[in-house]
């Protein structure tokens, strides 16, 4: 079946691969479990997100992130 049982969704880890067009593989690094950056762009769950200063982007506690100029939630 193509539908997943709702209890299975939380009990089984579902990893996937995604091609990130334009990302620099040489500079790419993970920032925790949800975020990644190549120093030029920032990604959340595999989707590019807009931040003011990608080179200084950092993950904080409780779902907060920041860069040199701005905090994000």
Coordinates of N, CA and C in Angstrom, one line a residue:
X1 N 0.8 -1.2 0.0 CA 0.0 0.0 0.0 C 0.9 1.2 0.0
X2 N 0.4 2.3 -0.6 CA 1.2 3.5 -0.7 C 1.0 4.4 0.5
X3 N 0.0 4.1 1.3 CA -0.3 4.9 2.5 C 0.4 4.3 3.7
X4 N 0.9 5.2 4.6 CA 1.6 4.7 5.8 C 0.6 4.7 6.9
X5 N 0.7 3.8 7.8 CA 0.0 3.8 9.0 C 0.5 4.9 9.9
X6 N -0.4 5.6 10.6 CA 0.0 6.8 11.3 C 1.0 6.4 12.4
X7 N 0.9 5.3 13.1 CA 1.8 4.9 14.1 C 3.2 4.6 13.6
X8 N 3.2 4.1 12.4 CA 4.5 3.7 11.7 C 5.3 5.0 11.4
X9 N 4.6 6.1 11.1 CA 5.2 7.3 10.8 C 6.2 7.8 11.9
X10 N 5.8 7.6 13.1 CA 6.6 8.1 14.3 C 7.5 7.0 14.8
X11 N 7.4 5.8 14.4 CA 8.2 4.7 14.9 C 9.4 4.3 14.0
X12 N 9.3 4.6 12.7 CA 10.3 4.2 11.8 C 10.9 5.5 11.1
X13 N 12.2 5.5 11.1 CA 12.9 6.7 10.5 C 12.9 6.5 9.0
X14 N 12.5 7.6 8.3 CA 12.4 7.6 6.9 C 13.4 8.6 6.3
X15 N 14.5 8.1 5.9 CA 15.6 8.9 5.3 C 15.3 9.0 3.8
X16 N 15.7 10.2 3.3 CA 15.6 10.4 1.9 C 16.8 11.2 1.4
X17 N 17.0 11.1 0.1 CA 18.1 11.9 -0.5 C 17.4 13.0 -1.4
X18 N 18.0 14.1 -1.4 CA 17.5 15.2 -2.3 C 18.7 15.9 -2.9
X19 N 18.6 16.2 -4.2 CA 19.6 16.9 -4.9 C 19.4 18.4 -4.6
X20 N 20.4 19.1 -4.2 CA 20.3 20.5 -3.9 C 21.0 21.3 -5.0
X21 N 20.3 21.7 -6.0 CA 20.9 22.4 -7.1 C 21.6 23.7 -6.6
X22 N 22.8 23.8 -7.1 CA 23.6 25.0 -6.8 C 24.4 24.9 -5.5
X23 N 24.2 23.9 -4.7 CA 25.0 23.7 -3.5 C 26.4 23.3 -3.7
X24 N 27.3 23.8 -3.0 CA 28.7 23.4 -3.1 C 29.0 22.2 -2.2
X25 N 29.2 21.1 -2.9 CA 29.5 19.8 -2.2 C 30.8 19.9 -1.3
X26 N 31.8 20.6 -1.8 CA 33.0 20.7 -1.1 C 32.9 21.5 0.2
X27 N 32.0 22.5 0.3 CA 31.8 23.3 1.5 C 30.6 22.9 2.3
X28 N 29.8 22.0 1.8 CA 28.5 21.6 2.5 C 28.8 21.0 3.8
X29 N 28.0 21.5 4.8 CA 28.1 20.9 6.2 C 26.7 20.9 6.9
X30 N 26.5 19.9 7.7 CA 25.3 19.8 8.4 C 25.3 20.7 9.7
X31 N 24.2 21.2 10.0 CA 24.0 22.0 11.2 C 22.9 21.4 12.0
X32 N 23.2 20.4 12.8 CA 22.2 19.7 13.6 C 21.4 18.7 12.6
X33 N 20.2 18.4 13.0 CA 19.5 17.4 12.2 C 18.6 18.0 11.1
X34 N 18.3 19.3 11.2 CA 17.4 19.9 10.3 C 18.0 20.8 9.3
X35 N 19.1 21.5 9.6 CA 19.7 22.5 8.8 C 21.0 22.1 8.2
X36 N 21.4 22.8 7.1 CA 22.7 22.5 6.4 C 23.0 23.8 5.7
X37 N 24.3 24.0 5.4 CA 24.8 25.2 4.7 C 26.0 24.8 3.9
X38 N 26.2 25.6 2.8 CA 27.5 25.5 2.1 C 28.2 26.9 2.2
X39 N 27.8 27.7 3.1 CA 28.4 29.0 3.3 C 27.8 30.1 2.4
X40 N 27.1 29.7 1.4 CA 26.4 30.7 0.5 C 24.9 30.6 0.6
X41 N 24.4 29.4 0.8 CA 23.0 29.2 1.0 C 22.7 28.3 2.3
X42 N 21.5 28.5 2.8 CA 21.2 27.7 4.0 C 19.9 26.8 3.6
X43 N 19.9 25.6 4.1 CA 18.8 24.7 3.8 C 18.2 24.2 5.1
X44 N 16.8 24.1 5.1 CA 16.1 23.5 6.2 C 15.3 22.4 5.6
X45 N 15.5 21.2 6.1 CA 14.9 20.0 5.6 C 15.0 19.8 4.1
X46 N 16.1 20.2 3.6 CA 16.4 20.0 2.1 C 15.8 21.1 1.3
X47 N 15.3 22.2 1.8 CA 14.7 23.3 1.1 C 15.5 24.6 1.4
X48 N 15.9 25.3 0.4 CA 16.6 26.5 0.6 C 15.8 27.5 1.3
X49 N 16.4 28.2 2.3 CA 15.7 29.2 3.1 C 16.5 30.5 3.0
X50 N 15.8 31.6 3.0 CA 16.4 32.9 2.9 C 16.9 33.4 4.3
X51 N 18.2 33.7 4.4 CA 18.7 34.3 5.6 C 19.6 35.5 5.2
X52 N 19.9 36.4 6.0 CA 20.6 37.6 5.6 C 22.1 37.3 5.4
X53 N 22.7 36.5 6.3 CA 24.1 36.2 6.2 C 24.4 34.7 6.3
X54 N 24.3 34.0 5.2 CA 24.4 32.5 5.3 C 25.8 32.0 5.9
X55 N 26.8 32.8 5.7 CA 28.1 32.4 6.2 C 28.2 32.3 7.7
X56 N 27.3 33.1 8.4 CA 27.4 33.1 9.9 C 26.2 32.4 10.5
X57 N 25.4 31.7 9.7 CA 24.2 31.0 10.2 C 24.5 29.9 11.2
X58 N 23.8 29.9 12.3 CA 24.0 28.9 13.4 C 22.7 28.5 14.0
X59 N 22.7 27.3 14.4 CA 21.5 26.7 15.1 C 21.6 26.9 16.6
X60 N 20.6 27.4 17.2 CA 20.5 27.6 18.7 C 19.6 26.6 19.3
X61 N 19.3 26.7 20.6 CA 18.4 25.8 21.2 C 16.9 26.1 21.0
X62 N 16.1 25.1 21.2 CA 14.6 25.3 21.1 C 14.0 25.8 19.8
X63 N 14.7 25.4 18.7 CA 14.1 25.8 17.4 C 14.6 27.1 16.9
X64 N 15.4 27.8 17.6 CA 15.9 29.1 17.2 C 17.2 29.0 16.4
X65 N 17.3 29.9 15.4 CA 18.6 30.0 14.6 C 18.9 31.5 14.5
X66 N 20.2 31.7 14.1 CA 20.6 33.1 13.9 C 21.7 33.2 12.9
X67 N 21.9 34.4 12.4 CA 23.1 34.8 11.7 C 23.6 36.0 12.3
X68 N 24.6 36.6 11.6 CA 25.3 37.8 12.2 C 24.3 39.0 12.5
X69 N 23.3 39.1 11.8 CA 22.4 40.3 11.9 C 21.0 40.0 12.4
X70 N 20.5 38.7 12.3 CA 19.1 38.4 12.5 C 18.9 37.1 13.3
X71 N 17.9 37.1 14.1 CA 17.5 35.8 14.8 C 16.2 35.3 14.1
X72 N 16.1 34.0 14.0 CA 15.0 33.3 13.3 C 14.3 32.3 14.2
X73 N 13.0 32.1 14.0 CA 12.3 31.0 14.7 C 11.4 30.2 13.8

